Short mmCIF file of N, CA and C in Angstrom, two decimals:
data_model
loop_
_atom_site.label_atom_id
_atom_site.label_comp_id
_atom_site.label_asym_id
_atom_site.label_seq_id
_atom_site.Cartn_x
_atom_site.Cartn_y
_atom_site.Cartn_z
N MET A 1 15.88 86.47 23.82
CA MET A 1 15.12 85.60 24.69
C MET A 1 15.95 85.27 25.93
N PRO A 2 15.30 85.23 27.06
CA PRO A 2 16.04 84.96 28.29
C PRO A 2 16.47 83.50 28.41
N HIS A 3 17.48 83.29 29.20
CA HIS A 3 17.99 81.95 29.50
C HIS A 3 17.22 81.41 30.70
N PHE A 4 16.82 80.16 30.65
CA PHE A 4 16.12 79.52 31.76
C PHE A 4 16.87 78.27 32.17
N PRO A 5 16.84 77.93 33.46
CA PRO A 5 17.51 76.70 33.90
C PRO A 5 16.88 75.47 33.25
N ARG A 6 17.73 74.57 32.80
CA ARG A 6 17.25 73.35 32.15
C ARG A 6 16.30 72.58 33.07
N ALA A 7 16.62 72.50 34.36
CA ALA A 7 15.77 71.76 35.30
C ALA A 7 14.36 72.36 35.36
N GLU A 8 14.25 73.68 35.25
CA GLU A 8 12.95 74.34 35.28
C GLU A 8 12.13 73.98 34.04
N LEU A 9 12.77 73.98 32.87
CA LEU A 9 12.07 73.62 31.64
C LEU A 9 11.68 72.15 31.64
N ASP A 10 12.55 71.29 32.16
CA ASP A 10 12.21 69.86 32.27
C ASP A 10 11.00 69.68 33.19
N GLU A 11 11.00 70.40 34.32
CA GLU A 11 9.87 70.31 35.24
C GLU A 11 8.60 70.86 34.59
N MET A 12 8.73 71.94 33.82
CA MET A 12 7.57 72.49 33.11
C MET A 12 6.96 71.44 32.21
N MET A 13 7.79 70.72 31.46
CA MET A 13 7.25 69.70 30.55
C MET A 13 6.66 68.52 31.33
N GLU A 14 7.26 68.15 32.44
CA GLU A 14 6.67 67.09 33.26
C GLU A 14 5.28 67.49 33.74
N ARG A 15 5.16 68.73 34.23
CA ARG A 15 3.86 69.23 34.68
C ARG A 15 2.86 69.30 33.53
N TRP A 16 3.33 69.79 32.36
CA TRP A 16 2.47 69.93 31.18
C TRP A 16 1.96 68.57 30.73
N ILE A 17 2.83 67.59 30.64
CA ILE A 17 2.43 66.26 30.17
C ILE A 17 1.46 65.63 31.18
N ARG A 18 1.69 65.81 32.46
CA ARG A 18 0.78 65.29 33.48
C ARG A 18 -0.60 65.96 33.34
N ALA A 19 -0.63 67.28 33.14
CA ALA A 19 -1.90 68.00 32.96
C ALA A 19 -2.60 67.55 31.68
N ASN A 20 -1.81 67.27 30.64
CA ASN A 20 -2.38 66.78 29.39
C ASN A 20 -3.09 65.45 29.62
N ARG A 21 -2.45 64.56 30.36
CA ARG A 21 -3.07 63.26 30.67
C ARG A 21 -4.35 63.45 31.48
N ASP A 22 -4.31 64.37 32.42
CA ASP A 22 -5.52 64.65 33.21
C ASP A 22 -6.64 65.18 32.32
N ALA A 23 -6.30 66.04 31.35
CA ALA A 23 -7.29 66.57 30.42
C ALA A 23 -7.85 65.46 29.53
N GLU A 24 -6.99 64.53 29.11
CA GLU A 24 -7.46 63.40 28.31
C GLU A 24 -8.50 62.58 29.08
N GLU A 25 -8.25 62.39 30.35
CA GLU A 25 -9.15 61.58 31.18
C GLU A 25 -10.47 62.30 31.45
N SER A 26 -10.41 63.59 31.70
CA SER A 26 -11.61 64.33 32.10
C SER A 26 -12.34 64.98 30.92
N GLY A 27 -11.61 65.26 29.82
CA GLY A 27 -12.20 66.00 28.70
C GLY A 27 -12.21 67.50 28.94
N ASP A 28 -11.65 67.96 30.06
CA ASP A 28 -11.62 69.38 30.40
C ASP A 28 -10.25 69.96 30.05
N TRP A 29 -10.08 70.32 28.79
CA TRP A 29 -8.79 70.82 28.31
C TRP A 29 -8.46 72.18 28.91
N ALA A 30 -9.43 73.08 28.95
CA ALA A 30 -9.18 74.43 29.47
C ALA A 30 -8.87 74.39 30.96
N GLY A 31 -9.59 73.57 31.70
CA GLY A 31 -9.39 73.51 33.14
C GLY A 31 -8.02 73.00 33.53
N HIS A 32 -7.51 72.03 32.78
CA HIS A 32 -6.21 71.45 33.11
C HIS A 32 -5.03 72.18 32.47
N LEU A 33 -5.21 72.66 31.23
CA LEU A 33 -4.08 73.27 30.52
C LEU A 33 -4.07 74.80 30.60
N GLY A 34 -5.22 75.41 30.84
CA GLY A 34 -5.30 76.87 30.91
C GLY A 34 -4.29 77.51 31.85
N PRO A 35 -4.09 76.96 33.06
CA PRO A 35 -3.13 77.58 33.99
C PRO A 35 -1.69 77.61 33.49
N PHE A 36 -1.40 76.91 32.41
CA PHE A 36 -0.03 76.87 31.89
C PHE A 36 0.26 77.98 30.87
N TYR A 37 -0.69 78.88 30.66
CA TYR A 37 -0.48 79.98 29.72
C TYR A 37 -0.40 81.30 30.47
N ALA A 38 0.53 82.15 30.05
CA ALA A 38 0.63 83.50 30.59
C ALA A 38 -0.60 84.30 30.15
N GLU A 39 -0.94 85.35 30.88
CA GLU A 39 -2.10 86.19 30.55
C GLU A 39 -2.05 86.70 29.12
N ASP A 40 -0.85 87.03 28.62
CA ASP A 40 -0.70 87.61 27.29
C ASP A 40 -0.19 86.58 26.26
N ALA A 41 -0.39 85.30 26.54
CA ALA A 41 0.11 84.24 25.65
C ALA A 41 -0.60 84.25 24.30
N GLU A 42 0.04 83.59 23.35
CA GLU A 42 -0.54 83.42 22.01
C GLU A 42 -0.43 81.96 21.63
N TYR A 43 -1.48 81.43 21.00
CA TYR A 43 -1.53 80.03 20.57
C TYR A 43 -1.98 80.03 19.12
N ARG A 44 -1.20 79.34 18.25
CA ARG A 44 -1.51 79.33 16.82
C ARG A 44 -1.34 77.94 16.23
N TRP A 45 -2.04 77.70 15.12
CA TRP A 45 -1.76 76.54 14.27
C TRP A 45 -2.29 76.84 12.88
N ASN A 46 -1.71 76.20 11.89
CA ASN A 46 -2.11 76.39 10.50
C ASN A 46 -3.32 75.53 10.20
N MET A 47 -4.28 76.10 9.45
CA MET A 47 -5.51 75.40 9.09
C MET A 47 -5.57 75.07 7.60
N GLY A 48 -4.49 75.31 6.87
CA GLY A 48 -4.50 75.06 5.44
C GLY A 48 -3.72 76.13 4.71
N PRO A 49 -3.79 76.13 3.39
CA PRO A 49 -2.95 77.02 2.60
C PRO A 49 -3.15 78.51 2.88
N ASN A 50 -4.33 78.92 3.31
CA ASN A 50 -4.58 80.35 3.48
C ASN A 50 -5.28 80.66 4.80
N GLU A 51 -5.27 79.72 5.73
CA GLU A 51 -5.97 79.95 6.98
C GLU A 51 -5.09 79.59 8.17
N GLU A 52 -5.24 80.38 9.22
CA GLU A 52 -4.44 80.20 10.42
C GLU A 52 -5.35 80.39 11.64
N PHE A 53 -5.22 79.51 12.63
CA PHE A 53 -5.90 79.72 13.89
C PHE A 53 -4.99 80.58 14.77
N ARG A 54 -5.60 81.55 15.47
CA ARG A 54 -4.82 82.40 16.37
C ARG A 54 -5.69 82.77 17.57
N ALA A 55 -5.18 82.48 18.76
CA ALA A 55 -5.83 82.92 20.00
C ALA A 55 -4.82 83.77 20.75
N ARG A 56 -5.26 84.93 21.18
CA ARG A 56 -4.38 85.85 21.92
C ARG A 56 -4.97 86.08 23.31
N GLY A 57 -4.14 85.86 24.31
CA GLY A 57 -4.56 86.06 25.69
C GLY A 57 -5.14 84.80 26.29
N LEU A 58 -5.01 84.69 27.58
CA LEU A 58 -5.43 83.50 28.31
C LEU A 58 -6.91 83.18 28.11
N GLU A 59 -7.76 84.20 28.18
CA GLU A 59 -9.20 83.96 28.05
C GLU A 59 -9.54 83.36 26.68
N GLU A 60 -8.99 83.93 25.62
CA GLU A 60 -9.28 83.42 24.27
C GLU A 60 -8.69 82.02 24.07
N ILE A 61 -7.51 81.77 24.64
CA ILE A 61 -6.93 80.44 24.54
C ILE A 61 -7.85 79.42 25.21
N CYS A 62 -8.32 79.73 26.41
CA CYS A 62 -9.19 78.79 27.12
C CYS A 62 -10.54 78.63 26.43
N ASP A 63 -11.15 79.74 26.02
CA ASP A 63 -12.49 79.67 25.42
C ASP A 63 -12.50 79.07 24.02
N VAL A 64 -11.54 79.47 23.21
CA VAL A 64 -11.59 79.10 21.79
C VAL A 64 -10.67 77.91 21.47
N ALA A 65 -9.37 78.02 21.80
CA ALA A 65 -8.44 76.93 21.45
C ALA A 65 -8.73 75.67 22.25
N LEU A 66 -8.82 75.80 23.57
CA LEU A 66 -9.01 74.64 24.43
C LEU A 66 -10.49 74.33 24.68
N GLY A 67 -11.36 75.26 24.33
CA GLY A 67 -12.79 75.07 24.48
C GLY A 67 -13.42 74.64 23.16
N TYR A 68 -13.77 75.62 22.33
CA TYR A 68 -14.47 75.34 21.07
C TYR A 68 -13.74 74.32 20.20
N HIS A 69 -12.45 74.53 19.96
CA HIS A 69 -11.74 73.66 19.01
C HIS A 69 -11.50 72.25 19.54
N MET A 70 -11.60 72.05 20.84
CA MET A 70 -11.43 70.70 21.40
C MET A 70 -12.76 69.96 21.54
N ARG A 71 -13.88 70.61 21.23
CA ARG A 71 -15.17 69.91 21.26
C ARG A 71 -15.16 68.82 20.19
N GLY A 72 -15.51 67.64 20.58
CA GLY A 72 -15.48 66.50 19.68
C GLY A 72 -14.20 65.69 19.84
N PHE A 73 -13.25 66.23 20.59
CA PHE A 73 -11.97 65.54 20.82
C PHE A 73 -11.72 65.30 22.31
N GLU A 74 -12.79 65.39 23.10
CA GLU A 74 -12.65 65.28 24.55
C GLU A 74 -12.00 63.97 24.99
N ARG A 75 -12.24 62.89 24.28
CA ARG A 75 -11.71 61.58 24.71
C ARG A 75 -10.48 61.14 23.92
N TRP A 76 -9.99 61.99 23.03
CA TRP A 76 -8.79 61.63 22.27
C TRP A 76 -7.58 61.63 23.18
N LYS A 77 -6.56 60.89 22.78
CA LYS A 77 -5.28 60.84 23.51
C LYS A 77 -4.21 61.51 22.65
N TYR A 78 -3.33 62.22 23.32
CA TYR A 78 -2.23 62.93 22.66
C TYR A 78 -0.93 62.58 23.37
N PRO A 79 -0.49 61.33 23.26
CA PRO A 79 0.72 60.93 24.00
C PRO A 79 1.97 61.61 23.45
N TYR A 80 2.73 62.19 24.37
CA TYR A 80 3.99 62.83 23.98
C TYR A 80 5.03 61.75 23.74
N ARG A 81 5.76 61.88 22.64
CA ARG A 81 6.72 60.86 22.25
C ARG A 81 8.17 61.33 22.35
N ASP A 82 8.41 62.58 21.98
CA ASP A 82 9.75 63.15 22.05
C ASP A 82 9.65 64.61 22.45
N VAL A 83 10.62 65.05 23.26
CA VAL A 83 10.67 66.45 23.69
C VAL A 83 12.10 66.94 23.52
N VAL A 84 12.26 68.09 22.88
CA VAL A 84 13.56 68.71 22.68
C VAL A 84 13.53 70.06 23.37
N VAL A 85 14.51 70.32 24.24
CA VAL A 85 14.54 71.54 25.04
C VAL A 85 15.77 72.37 24.69
N ASP A 86 15.57 73.66 24.45
CA ASP A 86 16.66 74.62 24.27
C ASP A 86 16.55 75.63 25.40
N GLU A 87 17.25 75.36 26.49
CA GLU A 87 17.15 76.22 27.67
C GLU A 87 17.77 77.60 27.43
N ARG A 88 18.70 77.73 26.49
CA ARG A 88 19.29 79.04 26.21
C ARG A 88 18.25 80.02 25.70
N ARG A 89 17.30 79.53 24.93
CA ARG A 89 16.28 80.40 24.35
C ARG A 89 14.90 80.20 24.98
N GLY A 90 14.76 79.22 25.86
CA GLY A 90 13.46 78.96 26.47
C GLY A 90 12.46 78.36 25.49
N ILE A 91 12.97 77.53 24.59
CA ILE A 91 12.14 76.91 23.55
C ILE A 91 12.04 75.41 23.82
N VAL A 92 10.82 74.88 23.66
CA VAL A 92 10.59 73.43 23.74
C VAL A 92 9.85 73.01 22.49
N VAL A 93 10.31 71.94 21.86
CA VAL A 93 9.59 71.34 20.74
C VAL A 93 9.21 69.94 21.18
N ALA A 94 7.93 69.64 21.09
CA ALA A 94 7.43 68.34 21.55
C ALA A 94 6.62 67.68 20.44
N PHE A 95 6.84 66.40 20.26
CA PHE A 95 6.13 65.61 19.26
C PHE A 95 5.16 64.68 19.97
N TYR A 96 3.95 64.55 19.44
CA TYR A 96 2.94 63.72 20.09
C TYR A 96 2.07 63.03 19.04
N GLY A 97 1.34 62.03 19.50
CA GLY A 97 0.37 61.35 18.64
C GLY A 97 -1.00 61.99 18.79
N GLN A 98 -1.90 61.63 17.89
CA GLN A 98 -3.30 62.07 17.95
C GLN A 98 -4.15 60.83 17.73
N ILE A 99 -4.70 60.27 18.81
CA ILE A 99 -5.35 58.97 18.75
C ILE A 99 -6.80 59.08 19.22
N ALA A 100 -7.71 58.69 18.34
CA ALA A 100 -9.14 58.70 18.66
C ALA A 100 -9.45 57.57 19.65
N PRO A 101 -10.54 57.70 20.40
CA PRO A 101 -10.91 56.67 21.38
C PRO A 101 -11.64 55.49 20.76
N LEU A 102 -11.53 55.32 19.47
CA LEU A 102 -12.25 54.27 18.75
C LEU A 102 -11.27 53.43 17.95
N THR A 103 -11.69 52.22 17.61
CA THR A 103 -10.85 51.36 16.78
C THR A 103 -11.60 50.94 15.52
N ARG A 104 -10.81 50.61 14.52
CA ARG A 104 -11.35 50.10 13.27
C ARG A 104 -11.84 48.67 13.48
N GLU A 105 -12.51 48.13 12.47
CA GLU A 105 -12.98 46.75 12.55
C GLU A 105 -11.84 45.77 12.77
N ASP A 106 -10.64 46.10 12.27
CA ASP A 106 -9.50 45.20 12.45
C ASP A 106 -8.81 45.37 13.80
N GLY A 107 -9.35 46.26 14.64
CA GLY A 107 -8.80 46.46 15.98
C GLY A 107 -7.74 47.54 16.10
N THR A 108 -7.31 48.12 14.98
CA THR A 108 -6.30 49.18 15.04
C THR A 108 -6.96 50.52 15.39
N PRO A 109 -6.25 51.37 16.10
CA PRO A 109 -6.85 52.65 16.49
C PRO A 109 -6.91 53.62 15.31
N TYR A 110 -7.89 54.50 15.37
CA TYR A 110 -7.92 55.63 14.44
C TYR A 110 -6.89 56.63 14.97
N GLU A 111 -5.82 56.82 14.21
CA GLU A 111 -4.73 57.69 14.62
C GLU A 111 -4.24 58.50 13.44
N VAL A 112 -3.95 59.77 13.69
CA VAL A 112 -3.41 60.64 12.64
C VAL A 112 -2.00 60.18 12.30
N ASP A 113 -1.76 59.88 11.03
CA ASP A 113 -0.42 59.52 10.58
C ASP A 113 0.41 60.80 10.41
N GLY A 114 1.71 60.61 10.28
CA GLY A 114 2.59 61.77 10.07
C GLY A 114 3.06 62.36 11.38
N ILE A 115 3.53 63.58 11.30
CA ILE A 115 4.13 64.26 12.46
C ILE A 115 3.13 65.25 13.05
N SER A 116 3.02 65.22 14.37
CA SER A 116 2.23 66.21 15.10
C SER A 116 3.09 66.72 16.25
N GLY A 117 2.99 68.00 16.52
CA GLY A 117 3.78 68.53 17.62
C GLY A 117 3.46 69.97 17.91
N SER A 118 4.21 70.50 18.87
CA SER A 118 4.07 71.90 19.28
C SER A 118 5.45 72.49 19.52
N ARG A 119 5.56 73.78 19.20
CA ARG A 119 6.75 74.56 19.56
C ARG A 119 6.28 75.56 20.61
N PHE A 120 6.90 75.50 21.77
CA PHE A 120 6.53 76.35 22.89
C PHE A 120 7.64 77.37 23.16
N GLU A 121 7.24 78.58 23.57
CA GLU A 121 8.17 79.57 24.10
C GLU A 121 7.80 79.77 25.56
N TYR A 122 8.77 79.59 26.41
CA TYR A 122 8.56 79.65 27.84
C TYR A 122 8.55 81.09 28.34
N ALA A 123 7.60 81.39 29.23
CA ALA A 123 7.48 82.74 29.79
C ALA A 123 8.05 82.83 31.20
N GLY A 124 8.42 81.69 31.77
CA GLY A 124 8.80 81.65 33.17
C GLY A 124 7.58 81.35 34.02
N ASN A 125 7.79 81.12 35.30
CA ASN A 125 6.69 80.88 36.23
C ASN A 125 5.81 79.71 35.80
N PHE A 126 6.40 78.74 35.13
CA PHE A 126 5.70 77.54 34.66
C PHE A 126 4.50 77.87 33.79
N GLN A 127 4.73 78.81 32.84
CA GLN A 127 3.71 79.19 31.87
C GLN A 127 4.34 79.38 30.49
N TRP A 128 3.52 79.17 29.47
CA TRP A 128 3.95 79.39 28.09
C TRP A 128 3.62 80.81 27.66
N ARG A 129 4.53 81.38 26.86
CA ARG A 129 4.31 82.68 26.21
C ARG A 129 3.66 82.47 24.85
N ARG A 130 4.14 81.44 24.16
CA ARG A 130 3.60 81.12 22.82
C ARG A 130 3.57 79.61 22.63
N GLN A 131 2.57 79.17 21.88
CA GLN A 131 2.51 77.78 21.43
C GLN A 131 2.11 77.79 19.97
N ARG A 132 2.82 77.01 19.19
CA ARG A 132 2.53 76.87 17.76
C ARG A 132 2.46 75.39 17.46
N ASP A 133 1.27 74.89 17.13
CA ASP A 133 1.10 73.48 16.79
C ASP A 133 1.40 73.27 15.31
N PHE A 134 1.88 72.07 15.02
CA PHE A 134 2.09 71.67 13.63
C PHE A 134 1.66 70.22 13.49
N PHE A 135 1.05 69.92 12.37
CA PHE A 135 0.58 68.57 12.10
C PHE A 135 0.36 68.43 10.61
N ASP A 136 0.27 67.20 10.16
CA ASP A 136 0.07 66.92 8.74
C ASP A 136 -1.42 67.04 8.43
N LEU A 137 -1.83 68.20 7.93
CA LEU A 137 -3.23 68.48 7.67
C LEU A 137 -3.85 67.47 6.70
N GLY A 138 -3.09 67.03 5.71
CA GLY A 138 -3.61 66.04 4.78
C GLY A 138 -3.97 64.73 5.48
N ASN A 139 -3.13 64.30 6.40
CA ASN A 139 -3.42 63.08 7.15
C ASN A 139 -4.58 63.26 8.13
N VAL A 140 -4.71 64.46 8.70
CA VAL A 140 -5.84 64.74 9.59
C VAL A 140 -7.13 64.63 8.78
N LYS A 141 -7.17 65.29 7.63
CA LYS A 141 -8.38 65.24 6.79
C LYS A 141 -8.67 63.82 6.34
N SER A 142 -7.65 63.07 5.96
CA SER A 142 -7.85 61.69 5.53
C SER A 142 -8.47 60.85 6.65
N LEU A 143 -7.98 61.02 7.86
CA LEU A 143 -8.53 60.28 8.99
C LEU A 143 -9.98 60.69 9.25
N PHE A 144 -10.28 61.98 9.19
CA PHE A 144 -11.65 62.43 9.41
C PHE A 144 -12.59 61.86 8.34
N PHE A 145 -12.15 61.83 7.09
CA PHE A 145 -12.97 61.24 6.02
C PHE A 145 -13.20 59.75 6.29
N GLU A 146 -12.15 59.05 6.70
CA GLU A 146 -12.29 57.63 7.00
C GLU A 146 -13.28 57.42 8.15
N MET A 147 -13.16 58.21 9.21
CA MET A 147 -14.05 58.08 10.35
C MET A 147 -15.49 58.44 9.97
N ALA A 148 -15.66 59.47 9.14
CA ALA A 148 -17.00 59.84 8.70
C ALA A 148 -17.61 58.71 7.87
N GLY A 149 -16.81 58.12 6.99
CA GLY A 149 -17.29 57.00 6.18
C GLY A 149 -17.69 55.79 7.01
N ALA A 150 -17.03 55.61 8.14
CA ALA A 150 -17.34 54.50 9.03
C ALA A 150 -18.47 54.86 10.01
N GLY A 151 -18.93 56.12 9.96
CA GLY A 151 -20.03 56.55 10.81
C GLY A 151 -19.63 56.80 12.26
N VAL A 152 -18.34 57.07 12.52
CA VAL A 152 -17.88 57.24 13.90
C VAL A 152 -17.32 58.64 14.19
N LEU A 153 -17.35 59.54 13.21
CA LEU A 153 -16.86 60.90 13.45
C LEU A 153 -17.88 61.65 14.29
N GLU A 154 -17.41 62.30 15.35
CA GLU A 154 -18.30 63.03 16.25
C GLU A 154 -19.13 64.06 15.47
N PRO A 155 -20.43 64.16 15.77
CA PRO A 155 -21.28 65.14 15.06
C PRO A 155 -20.76 66.57 15.14
N VAL A 156 -20.20 66.99 16.27
CA VAL A 156 -19.69 68.35 16.38
C VAL A 156 -18.51 68.57 15.44
N VAL A 157 -17.70 67.55 15.23
CA VAL A 157 -16.57 67.66 14.29
C VAL A 157 -17.11 67.75 12.87
N LYS A 158 -18.13 66.98 12.55
CA LYS A 158 -18.75 67.05 11.22
C LYS A 158 -19.29 68.46 10.97
N ARG A 159 -19.94 69.05 11.98
CA ARG A 159 -20.48 70.41 11.80
C ARG A 159 -19.36 71.41 11.51
N LYS A 160 -18.23 71.27 12.20
CA LYS A 160 -17.10 72.17 11.95
C LYS A 160 -16.58 72.00 10.52
N ILE A 161 -16.47 70.76 10.06
CA ILE A 161 -16.00 70.50 8.70
C ILE A 161 -16.98 71.07 7.69
N HIS A 162 -18.28 70.91 7.92
CA HIS A 162 -19.29 71.46 7.00
C HIS A 162 -19.18 72.98 6.93
N GLU A 163 -18.96 73.63 8.06
CA GLU A 163 -18.81 75.09 8.08
C GLU A 163 -17.61 75.51 7.22
N GLN A 164 -16.51 74.81 7.37
CA GLN A 164 -15.33 75.12 6.56
C GLN A 164 -15.59 74.85 5.07
N ALA A 165 -16.27 73.75 4.77
CA ALA A 165 -16.55 73.39 3.37
C ALA A 165 -17.42 74.45 2.70
N ARG A 166 -18.27 75.13 3.47
CA ARG A 166 -19.11 76.20 2.93
C ARG A 166 -18.36 77.52 2.83
N GLY A 167 -17.07 77.51 3.19
CA GLY A 167 -16.27 78.72 3.10
C GLY A 167 -16.27 79.56 4.35
N GLY A 168 -16.90 79.07 5.41
CA GLY A 168 -16.95 79.81 6.66
C GLY A 168 -15.65 79.66 7.44
N LEU A 169 -15.42 80.58 8.32
CA LEU A 169 -14.26 80.52 9.20
C LEU A 169 -14.71 80.11 10.59
N LEU A 170 -14.02 79.17 11.18
CA LEU A 170 -14.30 78.76 12.55
C LEU A 170 -13.78 79.83 13.50
N PRO A 171 -14.29 79.88 14.73
CA PRO A 171 -13.81 80.89 15.68
C PRO A 171 -12.28 80.87 15.81
N GLY A 172 -11.69 82.06 15.79
CA GLY A 172 -10.25 82.20 15.92
C GLY A 172 -9.47 82.03 14.63
N VAL A 173 -10.12 81.62 13.56
CA VAL A 173 -9.43 81.37 12.29
C VAL A 173 -9.46 82.64 11.45
N ILE A 174 -8.30 82.97 10.90
CA ILE A 174 -8.18 84.15 10.04
C ILE A 174 -7.64 83.71 8.68
N ARG A 175 -7.96 84.51 7.66
CA ARG A 175 -7.36 84.29 6.34
C ARG A 175 -6.04 85.04 6.31
N LEU A 176 -5.02 84.40 5.76
CA LEU A 176 -3.70 85.02 5.70
C LEU A 176 -3.59 86.02 4.56
N ARG A 177 -4.32 85.76 3.49
CA ARG A 177 -4.32 86.64 2.33
C ARG A 177 -5.77 86.80 1.85
N GLN A 178 -6.03 87.86 1.15
CA GLN A 178 -7.37 88.06 0.58
C GLN A 178 -7.67 86.95 -0.41
N GLN A 179 -8.90 86.47 -0.39
CA GLN A 179 -9.33 85.44 -1.32
C GLN A 179 -9.32 86.01 -2.75
N PRO A 180 -8.84 85.23 -3.72
CA PRO A 180 -8.91 85.72 -5.10
C PRO A 180 -10.37 85.79 -5.54
N SER A 181 -10.66 86.77 -6.34
CA SER A 181 -12.02 86.95 -6.84
C SER A 181 -12.29 85.97 -7.96
N ASN A 182 -13.51 85.47 -8.01
CA ASN A 182 -13.92 84.58 -9.11
C ASN A 182 -14.41 85.37 -10.30
N VAL A 183 -14.53 86.68 -10.15
CA VAL A 183 -14.99 87.53 -11.23
C VAL A 183 -13.79 87.95 -12.08
N ARG A 184 -13.91 87.76 -13.36
CA ARG A 184 -12.82 88.15 -14.26
C ARG A 184 -13.22 89.42 -14.99
N GLY A 185 -12.27 90.32 -15.09
CA GLY A 185 -12.57 91.60 -15.70
C GLY A 185 -12.11 91.73 -17.10
#
């Protein structure tokens, strides 16, 4: 991996965080964050024990990762809390929150507990080559169940959950291994 100047990576993260805030305000994730990906970039995150989201190329990242998968989360906030930069390898690891635009009856926000973050590989020219998100899937599911029980989970998010519960794959999601057969021989 190439070496990049620390000042360039710091500026990249400043620009990225500013664009993230703009996307939070407008709900247009692809419009604000899309320009930060190289044409041949890859964006991934784990969806559970045997499923992985994968978008390859700028168009798929904008349409699927920042488009389809962000529907229902247009008003959520993702404040960055810590950023670790390795300029020798062009790697950035950033930790952020995931906060819904709603509050519970006690006034506390609906927020994903645990750790959420991204590992980025820098491509140069203020663009990412790769992004890999990580988050506590159990806490995400718990929050969604709580929000659904309170009647505040976005309908589009409910539809996505129902599709997964029926065994369907959401756009961009692949199975890592073949499903075991329920038929015994």
